[in-house]
Coordinates of C-alpha atoms and ligand atoms in Angstrom, one line a residue:
X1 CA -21.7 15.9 0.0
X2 CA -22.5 12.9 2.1
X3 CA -26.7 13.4 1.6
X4 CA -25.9 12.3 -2.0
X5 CA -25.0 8.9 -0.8
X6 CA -28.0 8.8 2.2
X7 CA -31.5 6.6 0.2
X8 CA -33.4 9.5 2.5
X9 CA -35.7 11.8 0.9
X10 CA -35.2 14.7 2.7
X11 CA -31.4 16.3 2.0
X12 CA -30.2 19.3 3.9
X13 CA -28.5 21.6 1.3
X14 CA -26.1 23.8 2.4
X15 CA -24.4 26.8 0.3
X16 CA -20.6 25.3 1.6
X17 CA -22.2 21.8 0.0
X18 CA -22.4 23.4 -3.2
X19 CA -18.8 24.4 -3.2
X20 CA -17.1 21.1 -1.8
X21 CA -19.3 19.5 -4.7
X22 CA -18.2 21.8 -7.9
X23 CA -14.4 21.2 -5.9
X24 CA -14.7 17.5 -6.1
X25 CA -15.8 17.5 -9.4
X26 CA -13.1 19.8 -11.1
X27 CA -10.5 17.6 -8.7
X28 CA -11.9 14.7 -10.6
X29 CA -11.6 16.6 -13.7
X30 CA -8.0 17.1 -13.1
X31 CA -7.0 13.4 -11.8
X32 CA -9.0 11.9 -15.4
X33 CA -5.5 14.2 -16.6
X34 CA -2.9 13.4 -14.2
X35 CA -1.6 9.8 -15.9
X36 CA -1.5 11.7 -19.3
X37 CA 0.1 14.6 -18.1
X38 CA 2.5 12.3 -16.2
X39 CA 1.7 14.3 -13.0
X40 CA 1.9 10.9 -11.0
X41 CA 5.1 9.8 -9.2
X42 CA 5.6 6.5 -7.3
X43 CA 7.6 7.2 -3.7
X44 CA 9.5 4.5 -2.3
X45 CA 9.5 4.1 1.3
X46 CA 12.3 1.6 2.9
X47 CA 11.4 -1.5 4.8
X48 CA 14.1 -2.8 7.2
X49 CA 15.5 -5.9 9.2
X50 CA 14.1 -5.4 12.6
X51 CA 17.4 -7.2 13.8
X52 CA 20.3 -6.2 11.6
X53 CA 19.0 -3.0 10.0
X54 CA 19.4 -3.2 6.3
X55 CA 17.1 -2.5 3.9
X56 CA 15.0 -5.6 2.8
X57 CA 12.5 -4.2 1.3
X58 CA 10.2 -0.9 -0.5
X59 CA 6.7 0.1 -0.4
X60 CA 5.5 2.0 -3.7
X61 CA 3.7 5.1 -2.3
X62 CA 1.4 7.3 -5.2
X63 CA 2.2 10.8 -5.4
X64 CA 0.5 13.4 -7.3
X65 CA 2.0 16.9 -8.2
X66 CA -0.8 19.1 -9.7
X67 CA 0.3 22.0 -11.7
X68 CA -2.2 24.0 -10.2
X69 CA -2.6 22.2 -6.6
X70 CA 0.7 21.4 -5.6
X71 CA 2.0 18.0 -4.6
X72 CA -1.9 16.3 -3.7
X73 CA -1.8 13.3 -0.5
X74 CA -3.1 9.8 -1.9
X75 CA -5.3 10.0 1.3
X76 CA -7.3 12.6 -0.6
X77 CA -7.6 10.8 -4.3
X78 CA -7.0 7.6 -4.0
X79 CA -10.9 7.1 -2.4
X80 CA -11.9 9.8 -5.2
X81 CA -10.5 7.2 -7.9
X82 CA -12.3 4.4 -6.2
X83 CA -15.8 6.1 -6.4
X84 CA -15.6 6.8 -9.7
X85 CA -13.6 4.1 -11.1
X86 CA -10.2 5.8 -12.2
X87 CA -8.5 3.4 -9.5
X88 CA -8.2 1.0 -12.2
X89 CA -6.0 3.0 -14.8
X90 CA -4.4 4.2 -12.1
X91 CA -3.4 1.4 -10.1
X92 CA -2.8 -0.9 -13.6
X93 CA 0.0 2.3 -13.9
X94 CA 1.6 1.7 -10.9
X95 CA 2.1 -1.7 -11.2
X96 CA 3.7 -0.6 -14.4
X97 CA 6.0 2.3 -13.3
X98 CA 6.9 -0.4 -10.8
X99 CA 7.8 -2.4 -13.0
X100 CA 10.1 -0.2 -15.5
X101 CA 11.6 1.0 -12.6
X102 CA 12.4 -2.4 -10.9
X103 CA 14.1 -3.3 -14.6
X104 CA 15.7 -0.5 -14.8
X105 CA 17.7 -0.8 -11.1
X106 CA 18.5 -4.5 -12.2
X107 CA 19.7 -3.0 -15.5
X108 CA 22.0 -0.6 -13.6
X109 CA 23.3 -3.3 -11.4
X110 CA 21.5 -2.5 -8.6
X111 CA 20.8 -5.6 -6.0
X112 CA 16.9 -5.5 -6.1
X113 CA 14.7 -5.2 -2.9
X114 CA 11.1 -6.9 -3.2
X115 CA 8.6 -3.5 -3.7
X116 CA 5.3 -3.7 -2.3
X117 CA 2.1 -2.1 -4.1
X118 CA -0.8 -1.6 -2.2
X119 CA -3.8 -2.3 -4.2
X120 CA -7.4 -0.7 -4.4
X121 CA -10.7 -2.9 -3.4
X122 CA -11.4 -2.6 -6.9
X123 CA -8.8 -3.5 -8.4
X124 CA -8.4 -6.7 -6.0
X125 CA -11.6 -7.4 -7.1
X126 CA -11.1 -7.3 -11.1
X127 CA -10.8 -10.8 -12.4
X128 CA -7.9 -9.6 -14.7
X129 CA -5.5 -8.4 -12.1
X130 CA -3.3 -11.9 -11.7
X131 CA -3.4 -12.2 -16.1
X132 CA -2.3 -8.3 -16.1
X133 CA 0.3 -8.5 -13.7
X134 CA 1.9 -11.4 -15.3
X135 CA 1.5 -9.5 -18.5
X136 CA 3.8 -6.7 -17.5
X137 CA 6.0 -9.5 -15.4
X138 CA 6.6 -10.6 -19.4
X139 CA 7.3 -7.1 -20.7
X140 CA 9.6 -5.8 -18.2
X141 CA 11.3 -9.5 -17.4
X142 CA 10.5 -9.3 -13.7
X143 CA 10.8 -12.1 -11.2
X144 CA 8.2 -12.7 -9.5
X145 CA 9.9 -12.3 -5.8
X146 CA 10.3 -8.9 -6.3
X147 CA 7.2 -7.8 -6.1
X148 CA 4.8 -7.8 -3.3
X149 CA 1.1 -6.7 -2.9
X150 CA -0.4 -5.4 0.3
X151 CA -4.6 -5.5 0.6
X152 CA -6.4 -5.0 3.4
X153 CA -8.7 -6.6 5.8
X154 CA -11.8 -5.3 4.4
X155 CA -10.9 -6.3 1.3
X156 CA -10.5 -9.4 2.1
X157 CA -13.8 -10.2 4.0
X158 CA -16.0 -8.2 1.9
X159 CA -16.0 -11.3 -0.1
X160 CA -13.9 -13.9 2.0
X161 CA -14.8 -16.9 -0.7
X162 CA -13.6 -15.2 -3.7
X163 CA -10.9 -13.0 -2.1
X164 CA -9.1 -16.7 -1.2
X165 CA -9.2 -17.2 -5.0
X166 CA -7.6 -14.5 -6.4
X167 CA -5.0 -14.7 -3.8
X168 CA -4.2 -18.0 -4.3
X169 CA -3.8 -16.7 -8.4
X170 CA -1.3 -14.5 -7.2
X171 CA 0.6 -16.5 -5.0
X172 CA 0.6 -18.8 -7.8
X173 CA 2.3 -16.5 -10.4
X174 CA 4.7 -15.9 -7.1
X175 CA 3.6 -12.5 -5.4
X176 CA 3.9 -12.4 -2.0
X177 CA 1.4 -11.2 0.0
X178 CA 0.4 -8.8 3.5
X179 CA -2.5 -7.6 5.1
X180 CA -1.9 -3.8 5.4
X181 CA -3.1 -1.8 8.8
X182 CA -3.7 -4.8 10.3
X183 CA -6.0 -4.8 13.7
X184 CA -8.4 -1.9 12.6
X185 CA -10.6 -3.8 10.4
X186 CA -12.6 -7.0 11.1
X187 CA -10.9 -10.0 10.2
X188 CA -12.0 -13.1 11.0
X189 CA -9.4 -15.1 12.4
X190 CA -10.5 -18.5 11.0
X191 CA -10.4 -17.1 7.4
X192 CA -7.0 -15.7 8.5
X193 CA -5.6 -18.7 9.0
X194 CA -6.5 -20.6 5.9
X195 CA -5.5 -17.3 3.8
X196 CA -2.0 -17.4 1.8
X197 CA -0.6 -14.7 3.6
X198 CA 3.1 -13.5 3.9
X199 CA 2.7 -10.4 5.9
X200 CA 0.7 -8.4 8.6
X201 CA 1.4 -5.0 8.7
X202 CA 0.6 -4.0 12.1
X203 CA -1.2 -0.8 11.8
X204 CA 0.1 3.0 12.6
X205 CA -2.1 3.6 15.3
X206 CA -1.2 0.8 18.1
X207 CA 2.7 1.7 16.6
X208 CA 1.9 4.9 17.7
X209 CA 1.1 4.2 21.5
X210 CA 3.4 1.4 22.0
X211 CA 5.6 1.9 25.1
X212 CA 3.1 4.3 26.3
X213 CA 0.1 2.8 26.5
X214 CA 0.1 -1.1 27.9
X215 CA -3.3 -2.0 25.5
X216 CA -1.3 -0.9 22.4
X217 CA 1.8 -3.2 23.9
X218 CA -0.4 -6.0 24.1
X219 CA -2.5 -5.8 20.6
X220 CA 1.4 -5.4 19.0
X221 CA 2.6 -8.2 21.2
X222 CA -0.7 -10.4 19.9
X223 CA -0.4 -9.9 16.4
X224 CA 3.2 -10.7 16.3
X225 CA 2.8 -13.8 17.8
X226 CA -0.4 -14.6 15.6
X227 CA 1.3 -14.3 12.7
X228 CA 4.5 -16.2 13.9
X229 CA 2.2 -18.9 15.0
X230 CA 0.7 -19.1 11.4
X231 CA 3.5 -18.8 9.9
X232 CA 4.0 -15.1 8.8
X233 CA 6.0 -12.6 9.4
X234 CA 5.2 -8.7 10.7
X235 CA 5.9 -5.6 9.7
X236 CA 5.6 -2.6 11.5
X237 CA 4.0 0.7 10.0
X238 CA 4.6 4.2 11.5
X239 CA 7.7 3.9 13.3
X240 CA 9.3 7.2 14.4
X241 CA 10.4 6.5 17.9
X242 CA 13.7 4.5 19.0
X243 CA 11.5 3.4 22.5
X244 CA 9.1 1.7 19.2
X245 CA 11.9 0.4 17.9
X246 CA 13.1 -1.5 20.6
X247 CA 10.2 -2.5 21.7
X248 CA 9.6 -4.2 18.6
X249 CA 12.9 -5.5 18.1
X250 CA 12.5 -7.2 21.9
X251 CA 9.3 -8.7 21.0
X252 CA 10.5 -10.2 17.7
X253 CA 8.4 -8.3 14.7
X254 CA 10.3 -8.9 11.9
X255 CA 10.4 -5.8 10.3
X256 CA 10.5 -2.2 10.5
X257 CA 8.9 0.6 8.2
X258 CA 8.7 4.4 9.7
X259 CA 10.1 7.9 9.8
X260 CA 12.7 6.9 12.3
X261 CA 14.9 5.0 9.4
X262 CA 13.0 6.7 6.2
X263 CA 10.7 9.0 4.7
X264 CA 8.6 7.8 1.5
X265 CA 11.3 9.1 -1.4
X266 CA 11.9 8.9 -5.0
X267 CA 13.2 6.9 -7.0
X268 CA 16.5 8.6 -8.0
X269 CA 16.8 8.7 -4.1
X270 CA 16.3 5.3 -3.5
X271 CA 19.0 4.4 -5.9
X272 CA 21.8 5.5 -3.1
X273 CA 20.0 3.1 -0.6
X274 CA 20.6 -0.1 -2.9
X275 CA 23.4 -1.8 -2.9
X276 CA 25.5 -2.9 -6.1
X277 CA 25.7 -6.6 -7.1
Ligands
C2E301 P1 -0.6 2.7 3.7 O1 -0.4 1.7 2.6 O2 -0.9 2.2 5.1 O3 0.8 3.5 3.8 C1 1.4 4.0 4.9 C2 1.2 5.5 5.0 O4 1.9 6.0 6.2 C3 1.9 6.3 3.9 O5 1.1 7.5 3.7 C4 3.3 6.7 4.5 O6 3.9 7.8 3.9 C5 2.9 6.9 5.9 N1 4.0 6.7 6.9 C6 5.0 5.8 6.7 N2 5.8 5.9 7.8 C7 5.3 6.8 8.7 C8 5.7 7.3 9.9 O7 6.7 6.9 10.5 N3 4.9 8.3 10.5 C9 3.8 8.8 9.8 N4 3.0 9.7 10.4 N5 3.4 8.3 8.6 C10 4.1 7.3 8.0 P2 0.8 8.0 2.2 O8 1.9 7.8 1.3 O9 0.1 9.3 2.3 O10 -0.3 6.9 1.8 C11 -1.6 6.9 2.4 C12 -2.4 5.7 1.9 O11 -2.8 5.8 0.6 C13 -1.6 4.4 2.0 O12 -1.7 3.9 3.3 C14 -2.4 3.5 1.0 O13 -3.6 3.0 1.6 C15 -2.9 4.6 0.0 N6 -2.0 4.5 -1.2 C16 -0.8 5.0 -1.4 N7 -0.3 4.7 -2.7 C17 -1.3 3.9 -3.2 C18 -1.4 3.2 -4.5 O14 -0.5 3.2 -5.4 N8 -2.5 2.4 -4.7 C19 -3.5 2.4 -3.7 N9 -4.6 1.7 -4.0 N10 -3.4 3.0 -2.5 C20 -2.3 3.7 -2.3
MG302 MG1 0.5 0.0 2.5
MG303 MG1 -0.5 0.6 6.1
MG304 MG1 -2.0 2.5 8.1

């Protein structure tokens, strides 16, 4: 599947090729259906105060329950939707379902938590996005500090110049900001620091090996305190562990996000989490 993308002229065809191709492309078939169908479902995964515990926050997380393939991890067709395009329905959808659903807690009485969306290179990219989100800001009545987008360092310095703009767009309408998985890409730290940033998300995999490994103590330990020192605040992804926990809460990241406290859920779930005003 790869030798399709390689400018070589000599591709190595092999019969199991064949097959991952024709599956790809009737999986494509199928997600081209999904938003009709309304086989997509946002999860909402809690954020919470490092210090006192409470939920302060959500992260909308795509789910998609084929009929025919069971539930189907956004790991799998999320970077389908980005090759061919699809990201942009899809992700204008969530920011919608967002949206409806964030009016509709307010409506019930619910105290709203800020929900974070994590958007697509594409769709970062799209000159629209800041006009369409204050679009469905209009229709749905939302305020601005409840919602939240997350991007990521590639993103970001793919196209460093024009990235700034659009950020500052959003942060003008009044969308905060983070840098999700923050430490694997390649960020340059002197665009960092002149970027509008709310948030790094300090990513999964130095979570993972903190308190076990004294590297992924120190990277954790250097993030937090370059974000503090720029005037942001962290978040930690991927906690499951009560030594991660601590360790984080004795080194000051501001927030927690993980398995330990909560799984990704939906919405009807949520609703028992929130508090009433
Ligand atoms: P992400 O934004 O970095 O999201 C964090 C992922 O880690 C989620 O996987 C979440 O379920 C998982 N996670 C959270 N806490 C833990 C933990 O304690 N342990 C472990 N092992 N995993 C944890 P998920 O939901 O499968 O999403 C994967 C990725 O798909 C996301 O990574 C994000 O990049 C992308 N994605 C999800 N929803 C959307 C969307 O609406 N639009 C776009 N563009 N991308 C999305
Ligand atoms: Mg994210
Ligand atoms: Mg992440
Ligand atoms: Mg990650």
């Amino acid at each position: 599947y790869k030798a399709k993308e390689t400018q070589s002229d000599i591709c190595v065809f092999e019969p199991s090729m064949d097959q991952h191709l024709l599956q790809s492309m009737e999986l494509e078939a199928d997600l081209r259906q999904a938003i009709t169908r309304n086989e997509l479902q946002v999860y909402y995964q809690p954020k919470v105060d490092a210090s006192s515990e409470k939920v302060v926050g959500l992260e909308a997380l795509l789910r998609w329950f084929s009929p025919d393939r069971g539930m189907i991890s956004p790991g799998v067709f999320i970077p389908l939707a980005e090759q061919n395009g699809m990201i942009l329905d899809i992700g204008l959808w969530v920011i919608e379902e967002v949206c409806r659903q964030l009016r509709q807690w307010c409506d019930q009485g619910y105290s709203v938590v800020p929900v974070a969306v994590n958007l697509s290179a594409k769709q970062f990219q799209s000159l629209d996005l800041p006009e369409q989100v204050s679009t469905i800001f209009d229709r749905y009545q939302i305020d601005s500090s409840w919602f939240e987008f997350e991007l990521t360092e590639s993103m970001i310095m793919q196209n460093p110049v024009s990235a700034i703009r659009i950020m500052e767009d959003l942060k003008k309408l009044g969308i905060r900001l983070a840098v999700d998985d923050f430490g694997t890409g390649y960020s340059s730290l002197n665009y960092l620091r002149r970027l509008p940033l709310d948030y790094l998300k300090i990513d999964r995999s130095f979570i993972d090996d903190v308190t076990m490994d004294f590297s992924a103590d120190a990277v954790a330990t250097s993030i937090i305190g370059i974000a503090k020192s720029l005037g942001m605040q962290t978040i930690a992804e991927g906690v499951e562990t009560s030594a991660q926990l601590m360790f984080l809460r004795d080194n000051q990241c501001d927030f927690i996000q993980g398995f330990y406290f909560y799984k990704p859920m939906p919405a009807a779930d949520i609703s028992k989490q929130l508090i009433r005003c």
